[in-house]
XYZ file of C-alpha atoms in Angstrom:
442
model
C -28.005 -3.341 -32.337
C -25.308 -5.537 -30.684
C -24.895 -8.013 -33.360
C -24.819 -4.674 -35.540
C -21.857 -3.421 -33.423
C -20.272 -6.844 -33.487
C -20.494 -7.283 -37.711
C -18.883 -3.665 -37.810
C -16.491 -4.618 -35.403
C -15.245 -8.403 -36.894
C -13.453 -7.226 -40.267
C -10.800 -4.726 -37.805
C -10.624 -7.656 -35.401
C -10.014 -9.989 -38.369
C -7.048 -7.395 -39.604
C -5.887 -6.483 -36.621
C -4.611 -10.057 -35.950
C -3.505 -10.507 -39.989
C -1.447 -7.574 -40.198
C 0.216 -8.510 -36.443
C 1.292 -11.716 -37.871
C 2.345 -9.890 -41.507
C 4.800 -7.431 -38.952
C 2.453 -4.259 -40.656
C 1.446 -1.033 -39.513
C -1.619 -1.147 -37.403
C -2.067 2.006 -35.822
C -5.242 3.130 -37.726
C -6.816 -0.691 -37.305
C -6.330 0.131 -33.587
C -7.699 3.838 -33.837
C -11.098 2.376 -35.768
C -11.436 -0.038 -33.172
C -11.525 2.249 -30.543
C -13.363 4.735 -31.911
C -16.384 2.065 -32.522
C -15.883 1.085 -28.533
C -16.444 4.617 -27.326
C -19.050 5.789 -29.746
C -21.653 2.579 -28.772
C -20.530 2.222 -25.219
C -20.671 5.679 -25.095
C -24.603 5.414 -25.799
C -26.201 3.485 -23.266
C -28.010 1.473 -26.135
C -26.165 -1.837 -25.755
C -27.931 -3.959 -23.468
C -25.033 -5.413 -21.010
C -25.618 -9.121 -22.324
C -24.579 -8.015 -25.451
C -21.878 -5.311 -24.450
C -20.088 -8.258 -22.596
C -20.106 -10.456 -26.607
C -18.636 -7.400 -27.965
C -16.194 -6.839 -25.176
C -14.859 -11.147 -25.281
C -14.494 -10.790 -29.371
C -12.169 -7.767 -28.611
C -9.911 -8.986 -25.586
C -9.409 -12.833 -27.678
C -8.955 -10.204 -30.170
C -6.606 -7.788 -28.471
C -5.033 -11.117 -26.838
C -3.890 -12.540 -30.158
C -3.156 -9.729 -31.762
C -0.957 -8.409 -28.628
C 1.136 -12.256 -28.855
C 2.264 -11.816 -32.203
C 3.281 -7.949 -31.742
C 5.715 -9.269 -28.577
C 6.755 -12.679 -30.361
C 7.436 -9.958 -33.596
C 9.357 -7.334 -31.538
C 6.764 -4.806 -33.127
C 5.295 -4.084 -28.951
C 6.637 -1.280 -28.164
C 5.127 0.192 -31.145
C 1.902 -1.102 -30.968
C 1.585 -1.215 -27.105
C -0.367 2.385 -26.348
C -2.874 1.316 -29.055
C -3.672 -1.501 -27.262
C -3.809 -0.204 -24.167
C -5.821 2.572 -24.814
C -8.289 0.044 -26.299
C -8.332 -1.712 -23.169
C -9.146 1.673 -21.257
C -12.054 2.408 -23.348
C -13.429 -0.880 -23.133
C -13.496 -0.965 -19.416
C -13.871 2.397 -18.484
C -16.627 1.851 -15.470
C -18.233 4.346 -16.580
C -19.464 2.512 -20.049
C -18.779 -1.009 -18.957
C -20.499 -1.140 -15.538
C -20.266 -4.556 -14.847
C -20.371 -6.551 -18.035
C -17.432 -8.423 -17.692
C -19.703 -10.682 -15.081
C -22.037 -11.464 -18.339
C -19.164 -12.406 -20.202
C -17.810 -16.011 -21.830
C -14.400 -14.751 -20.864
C -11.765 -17.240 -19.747
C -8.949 -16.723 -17.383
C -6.482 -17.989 -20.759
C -8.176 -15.042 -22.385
C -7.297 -12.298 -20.468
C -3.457 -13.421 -18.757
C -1.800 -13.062 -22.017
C -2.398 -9.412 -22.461
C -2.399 -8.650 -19.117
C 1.145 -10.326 -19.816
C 2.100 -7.892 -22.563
C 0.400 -4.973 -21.001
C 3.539 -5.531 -17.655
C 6.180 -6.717 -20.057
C 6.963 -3.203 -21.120
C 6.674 0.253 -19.004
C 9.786 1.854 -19.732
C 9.525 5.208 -22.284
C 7.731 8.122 -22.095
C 5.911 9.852 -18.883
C 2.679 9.723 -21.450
C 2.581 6.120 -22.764
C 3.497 4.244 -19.646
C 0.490 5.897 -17.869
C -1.594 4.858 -20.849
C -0.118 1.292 -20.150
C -0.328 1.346 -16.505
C -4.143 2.349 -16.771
C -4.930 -0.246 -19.042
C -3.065 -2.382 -17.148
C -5.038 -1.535 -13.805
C -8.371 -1.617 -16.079
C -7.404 -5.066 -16.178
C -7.181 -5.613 -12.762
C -10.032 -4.255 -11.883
C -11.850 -6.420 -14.322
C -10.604 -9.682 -12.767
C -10.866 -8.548 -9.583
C -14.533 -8.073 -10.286
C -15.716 -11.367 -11.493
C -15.363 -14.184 -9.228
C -14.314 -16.888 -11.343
C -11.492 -14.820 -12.653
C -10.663 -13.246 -9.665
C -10.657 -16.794 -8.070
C -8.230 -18.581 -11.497
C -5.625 -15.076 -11.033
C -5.162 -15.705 -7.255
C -4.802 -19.305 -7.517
C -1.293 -20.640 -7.165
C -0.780 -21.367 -10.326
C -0.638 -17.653 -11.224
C 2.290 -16.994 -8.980
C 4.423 -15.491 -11.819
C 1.533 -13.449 -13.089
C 0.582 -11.803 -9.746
C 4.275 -11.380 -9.259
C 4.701 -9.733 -12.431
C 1.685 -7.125 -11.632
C 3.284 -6.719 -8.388
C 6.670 -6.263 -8.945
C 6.042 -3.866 -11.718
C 3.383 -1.586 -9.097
C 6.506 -1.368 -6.771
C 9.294 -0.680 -9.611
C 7.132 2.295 -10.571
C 5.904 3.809 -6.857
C 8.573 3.185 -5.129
C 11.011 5.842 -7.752
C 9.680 8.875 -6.532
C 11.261 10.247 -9.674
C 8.845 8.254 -11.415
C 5.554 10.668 -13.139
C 3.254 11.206 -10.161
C 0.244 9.906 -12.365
C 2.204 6.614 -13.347
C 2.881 6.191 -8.992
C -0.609 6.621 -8.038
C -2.510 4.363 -10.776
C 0.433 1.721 -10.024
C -0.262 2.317 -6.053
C -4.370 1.761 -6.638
C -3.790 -1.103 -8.744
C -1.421 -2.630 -5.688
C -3.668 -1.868 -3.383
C -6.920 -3.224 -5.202
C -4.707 -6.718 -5.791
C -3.498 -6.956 -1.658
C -6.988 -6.221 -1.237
C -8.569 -9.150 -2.937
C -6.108 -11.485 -1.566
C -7.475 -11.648 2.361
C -9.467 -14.866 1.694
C -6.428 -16.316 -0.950
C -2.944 -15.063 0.011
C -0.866 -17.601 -0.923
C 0.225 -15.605 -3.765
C 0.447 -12.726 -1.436
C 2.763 -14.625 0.700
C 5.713 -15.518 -1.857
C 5.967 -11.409 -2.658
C 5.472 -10.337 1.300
C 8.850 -9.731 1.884
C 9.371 -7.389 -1.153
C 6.520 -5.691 -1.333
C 6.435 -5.002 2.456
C 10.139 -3.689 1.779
C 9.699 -1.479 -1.358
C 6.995 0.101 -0.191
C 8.537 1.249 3.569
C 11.787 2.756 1.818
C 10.523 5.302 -0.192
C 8.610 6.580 2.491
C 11.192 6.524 4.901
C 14.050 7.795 2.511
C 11.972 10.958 1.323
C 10.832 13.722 3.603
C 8.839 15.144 0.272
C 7.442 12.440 -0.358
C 3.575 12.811 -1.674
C 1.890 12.159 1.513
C -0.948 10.115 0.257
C 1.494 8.071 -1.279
C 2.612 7.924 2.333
C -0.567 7.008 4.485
C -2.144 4.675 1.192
C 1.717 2.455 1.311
C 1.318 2.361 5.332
C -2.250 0.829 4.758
C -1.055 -1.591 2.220
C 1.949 -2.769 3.937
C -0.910 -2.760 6.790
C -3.127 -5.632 4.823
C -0.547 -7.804 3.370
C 1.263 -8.789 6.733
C -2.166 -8.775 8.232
C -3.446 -11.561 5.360
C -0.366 -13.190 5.585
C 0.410 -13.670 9.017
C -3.200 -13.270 11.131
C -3.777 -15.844 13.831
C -6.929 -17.138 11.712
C -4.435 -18.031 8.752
C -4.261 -21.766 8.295
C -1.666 -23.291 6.223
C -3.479 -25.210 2.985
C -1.319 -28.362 2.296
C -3.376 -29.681 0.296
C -3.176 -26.513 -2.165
C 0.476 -26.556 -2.527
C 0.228 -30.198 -3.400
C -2.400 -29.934 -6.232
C -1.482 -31.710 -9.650
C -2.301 -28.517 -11.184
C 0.720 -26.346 -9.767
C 3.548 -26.928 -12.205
C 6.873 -28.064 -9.671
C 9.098 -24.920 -10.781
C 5.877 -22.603 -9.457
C 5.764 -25.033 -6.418
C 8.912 -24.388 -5.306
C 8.129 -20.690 -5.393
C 5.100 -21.316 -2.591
C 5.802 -20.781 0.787
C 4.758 -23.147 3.763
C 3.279 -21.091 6.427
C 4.378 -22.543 9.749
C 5.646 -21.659 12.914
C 9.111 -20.930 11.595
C 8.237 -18.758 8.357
C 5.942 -16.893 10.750
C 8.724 -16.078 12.771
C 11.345 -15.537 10.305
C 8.415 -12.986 8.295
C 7.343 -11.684 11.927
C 10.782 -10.497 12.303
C 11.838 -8.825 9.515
C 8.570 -6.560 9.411
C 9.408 -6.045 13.259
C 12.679 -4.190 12.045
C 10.819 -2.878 9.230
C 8.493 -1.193 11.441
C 10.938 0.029 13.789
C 12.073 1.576 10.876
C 9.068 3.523 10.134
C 8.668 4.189 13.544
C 11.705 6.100 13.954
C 11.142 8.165 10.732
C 7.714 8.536 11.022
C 7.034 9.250 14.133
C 8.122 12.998 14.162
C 6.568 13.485 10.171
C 5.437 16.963 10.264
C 1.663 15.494 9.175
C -0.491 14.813 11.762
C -2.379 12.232 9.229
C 0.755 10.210 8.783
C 1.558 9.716 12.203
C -2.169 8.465 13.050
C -2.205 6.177 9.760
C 1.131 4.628 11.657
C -0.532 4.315 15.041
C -3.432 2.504 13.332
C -1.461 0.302 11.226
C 0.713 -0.534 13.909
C -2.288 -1.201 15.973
C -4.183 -3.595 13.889
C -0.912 -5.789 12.747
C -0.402 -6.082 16.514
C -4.135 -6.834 17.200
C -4.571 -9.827 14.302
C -1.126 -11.150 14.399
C -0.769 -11.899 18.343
C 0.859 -15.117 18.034
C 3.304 -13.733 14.935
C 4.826 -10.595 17.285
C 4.198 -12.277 20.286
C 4.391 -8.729 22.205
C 7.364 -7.180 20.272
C 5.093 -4.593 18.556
C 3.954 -3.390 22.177
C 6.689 -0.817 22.866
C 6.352 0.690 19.251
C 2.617 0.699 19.689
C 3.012 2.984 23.103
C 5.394 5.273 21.820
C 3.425 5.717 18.941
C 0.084 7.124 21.187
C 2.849 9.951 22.286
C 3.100 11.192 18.578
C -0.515 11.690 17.682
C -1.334 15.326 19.070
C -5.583 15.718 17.949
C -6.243 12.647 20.589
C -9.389 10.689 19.245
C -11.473 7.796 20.745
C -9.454 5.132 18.932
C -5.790 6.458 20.363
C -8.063 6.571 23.793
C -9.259 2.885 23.414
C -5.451 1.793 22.415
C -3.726 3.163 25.342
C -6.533 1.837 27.258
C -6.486 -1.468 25.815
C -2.786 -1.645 26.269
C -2.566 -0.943 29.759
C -5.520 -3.473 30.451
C -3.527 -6.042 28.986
C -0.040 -5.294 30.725
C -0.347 -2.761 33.620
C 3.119 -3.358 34.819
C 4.551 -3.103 31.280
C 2.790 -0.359 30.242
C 3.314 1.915 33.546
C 6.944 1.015 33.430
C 6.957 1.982 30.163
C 5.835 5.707 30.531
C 7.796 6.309 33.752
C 10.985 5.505 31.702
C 9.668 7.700 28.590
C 9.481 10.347 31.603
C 12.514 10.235 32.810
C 13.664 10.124 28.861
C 11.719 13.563 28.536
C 13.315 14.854 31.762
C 16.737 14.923 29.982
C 16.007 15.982 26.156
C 13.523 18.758 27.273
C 15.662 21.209 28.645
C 18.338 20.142 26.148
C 15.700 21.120 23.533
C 14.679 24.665 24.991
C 18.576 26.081 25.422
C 19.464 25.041 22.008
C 15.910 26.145 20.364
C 15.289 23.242 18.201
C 12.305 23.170 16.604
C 11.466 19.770 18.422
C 10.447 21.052 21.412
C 6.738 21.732 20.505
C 6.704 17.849 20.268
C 8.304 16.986 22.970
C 6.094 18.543 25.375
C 3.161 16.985 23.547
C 4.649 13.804 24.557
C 4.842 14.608 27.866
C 1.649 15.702 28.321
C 0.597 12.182 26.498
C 3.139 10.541 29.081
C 1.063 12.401 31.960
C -2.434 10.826 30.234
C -1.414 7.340 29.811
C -0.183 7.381 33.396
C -3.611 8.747 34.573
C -4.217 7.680 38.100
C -0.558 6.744 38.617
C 0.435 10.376 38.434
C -1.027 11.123 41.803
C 0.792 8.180 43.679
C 4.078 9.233 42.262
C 3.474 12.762 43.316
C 3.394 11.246 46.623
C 6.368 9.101 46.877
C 7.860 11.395 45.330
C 8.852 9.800 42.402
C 12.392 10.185 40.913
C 11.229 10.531 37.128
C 8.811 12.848 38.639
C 10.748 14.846 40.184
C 13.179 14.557 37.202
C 10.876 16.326 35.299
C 9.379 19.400 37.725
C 13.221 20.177 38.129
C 13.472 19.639 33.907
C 10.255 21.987 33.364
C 11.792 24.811 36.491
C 15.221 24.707 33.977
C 13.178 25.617 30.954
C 11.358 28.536 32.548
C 14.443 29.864 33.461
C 15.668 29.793 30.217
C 12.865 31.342 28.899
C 12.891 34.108 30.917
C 15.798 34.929 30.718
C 15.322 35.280 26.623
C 12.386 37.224 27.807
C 14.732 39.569 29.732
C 17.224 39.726 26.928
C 14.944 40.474 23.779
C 13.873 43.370 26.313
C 17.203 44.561 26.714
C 17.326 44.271 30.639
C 20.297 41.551 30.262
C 22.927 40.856 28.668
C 23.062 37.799 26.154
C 26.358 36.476 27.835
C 24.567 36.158 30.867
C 22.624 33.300 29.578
């Protein structure tokens, strides 16, 4: 049956790459191939061995075929056929995991991965088609170990930079089709994904990736917010991979004969300094995020934060050397359906720093002190929050609250005299919307 599906499949194949090279039409050659894919995959009868020969004769195939439509200027055209080809091929649904039974080569598959990035500009409806193909792709590589292992290798740089840089043009427009955003988003985060045991690659885009993906999320308040928590969690694994205490520097990787010297140049030597230098910037990235996110109307959002924040801090000690800390504590003030995991921070927090982390919450106190009754006369819509805070305040100080009660603590006090001036307030609205004073008299 497979060599049957192979013989029917050759003579398109064959004209496919022909009438590419002749600059002819080649819609319908594209249509008949696809229609073969999905009515045998579609069956269940190919056995995978033979599936996977069916699936290498098409993507050498597609591969050629796709080089002579870019070096012909005939892509643009052509490019939706080929992707949807690619789509069909690899749906997991039909494929499963053939691509592991395959003879396919690395050489095979970059070139139309290549043409697949070159060109996602048009239409809401084609670049999706593109973009799926193109995270088809992906996942394919991804999948098989030898491939996975050839696209993360150094040597790739421009091709994994490519893949990424085109995932953040497209997610990070919010004006972009939603469906384009999320399949580029799941294709970004299946790539940082596969990079924790080989980020080198992951290292040269850090900065910009890290970047593109905290401004859209900090820029929009309507922003989609899985979009939201999925970007946190990304940015979350690539500084994580990049900059964890267990990361060791390879030299002997950047110095292979293999690496050609303009892609050398591109690799980045992970030392002290560049830790330092990349430490920094995602510090005042974060900061960033904290100050936007931290008040997000989504409760969701603001734990996705805490836990990011949290597990950057936790694997890149040495990186941050303690400047996440403060972020990290005003963070547990923000996340109002308290679980065992904000319980465990705080506690593991104050283990590690009593001092720092009691001083900490007394001066958030006496911070709450002054904006609370601010808050309640003007009526801002903040106040809810606010008093969550405090009470969070009142929990990470635990113990401590009782011993300031009896010195007779000044942000203590502070705050009984802050909460007595917003009672008063209130009341007297109470008194007014009853009509037993008048307004002025506020």
């Amino acid at each position: 049956m497979g060599e049957f599906v192979l013989d029917r499949l050759h003579p398109l194949l064959q004209q496919l790459v022909l009438y590419q090279r002749a600059k002819r039409e080649v819609k319908e050659v594209l249509a008949g191939i696809k229609e073969i894919v999905e009515a045998e995959w579609s069956s269940d009868t190919l056995p995978k061995q033979e599936r996977a020969a069916c699936e290498a004769a098409i993507l050498i195939a597609l591969r050629v075929g796709a080089e002579s439509s870019l070096v012909t200027g005939c892509w643009r055209r052509d490019r939706t056929g080929y992707a949807a080809i690619v789509h069909a091929c690899r749906d997991q649904r039909r494929s499963g995991d053939s691509m592991q039974h395959s003879s396919i080569k690395f050489h095979h598959v970059h070139p139309l991965l290549s043409a697949l990035l070159s060109d996602v500009e048009g239409d809401s409806s084609a670049i999706f088609t593109v973009l799926q193909a193109a995270h088809d792709m992906c996942e394919a590589i991804l999948r098989n170990d030898g491939l996975r292992k050839e696209f993360l290798s150094p040597r790739h740089v421009p091709l994994y930079g490519k893949l990424v840089s085109v995932c953040l043009e497209i997610v990070s427009n919010n004006s972009k089709d939603s469906r384009c955003r999320h399949m580029t988003l799941k294709t970004l985060e299946a790539v940082v994904e596969s990079s924790k045991e080989d980020s080198l690659s992951l290292c040269v885009v850090l900065p910009g990736l890290s970047s593109s993906l905290a401004a859209p999320i900090c820029e929009s308040a309507n922003e989609h917010l899985d979009i939201i928590t999925t970007s946190l969690k990304i940015i979350s694994m690539a500084v994580r991979y990049c900059l964890a205490d267990s990361v060791k520097d390879d030299e002997s990787i950047r110095e292979s004969e293999g690496i050609r010297p303009e892609i050398r140049e591109l690799l980045v030597r992970r030392d002290g300094n560049w830790k330092a230098t990349s430490a920094g910037n995602i510090t005042k990235m974060i900061r960033t995020l904290c100050s936007t996110l931290a008040v997000h109307h989504d409760e969701e959002v603001r734990s996705t934060l805490l836990m990011v924040v949290d597990s950057i801090r936790s694997d890149c000690k040495s990186a941050f050397n303690g400047t996440l800390d403060a972020f990290l504590m005003d963070l547990l003030l923000t996340v109002q359906a308290t679980t065992s995991s904000d319980s465990e921070i705080a506690a593991r927090l104050r283990t590690e720093n009593i001092t720092a982390f009691s001083l900490h919450m007394l001066e958030k106190l006496r911070e709450l002190a002054e904006r609370i009754p601010l808050n309640v006369r003007k009526g801002t819509t903040g106040s809810n929050m606010l008093f969550h805070q405090l009470a969070g305040v009142l929990s990470c100080l635990n113990a401590d609250v009782s011993r300031l009660a009896t010195s007779r603590a000044p942000s203590l006090e502070a705050m009984f005299s802050a909460l007595a001036a917003s009672l008063r307030v209130d009341a007297r609205r109470l008194l007014i919307s009853r009509g037993q004073i008048r307004e002025s008299s506020v």
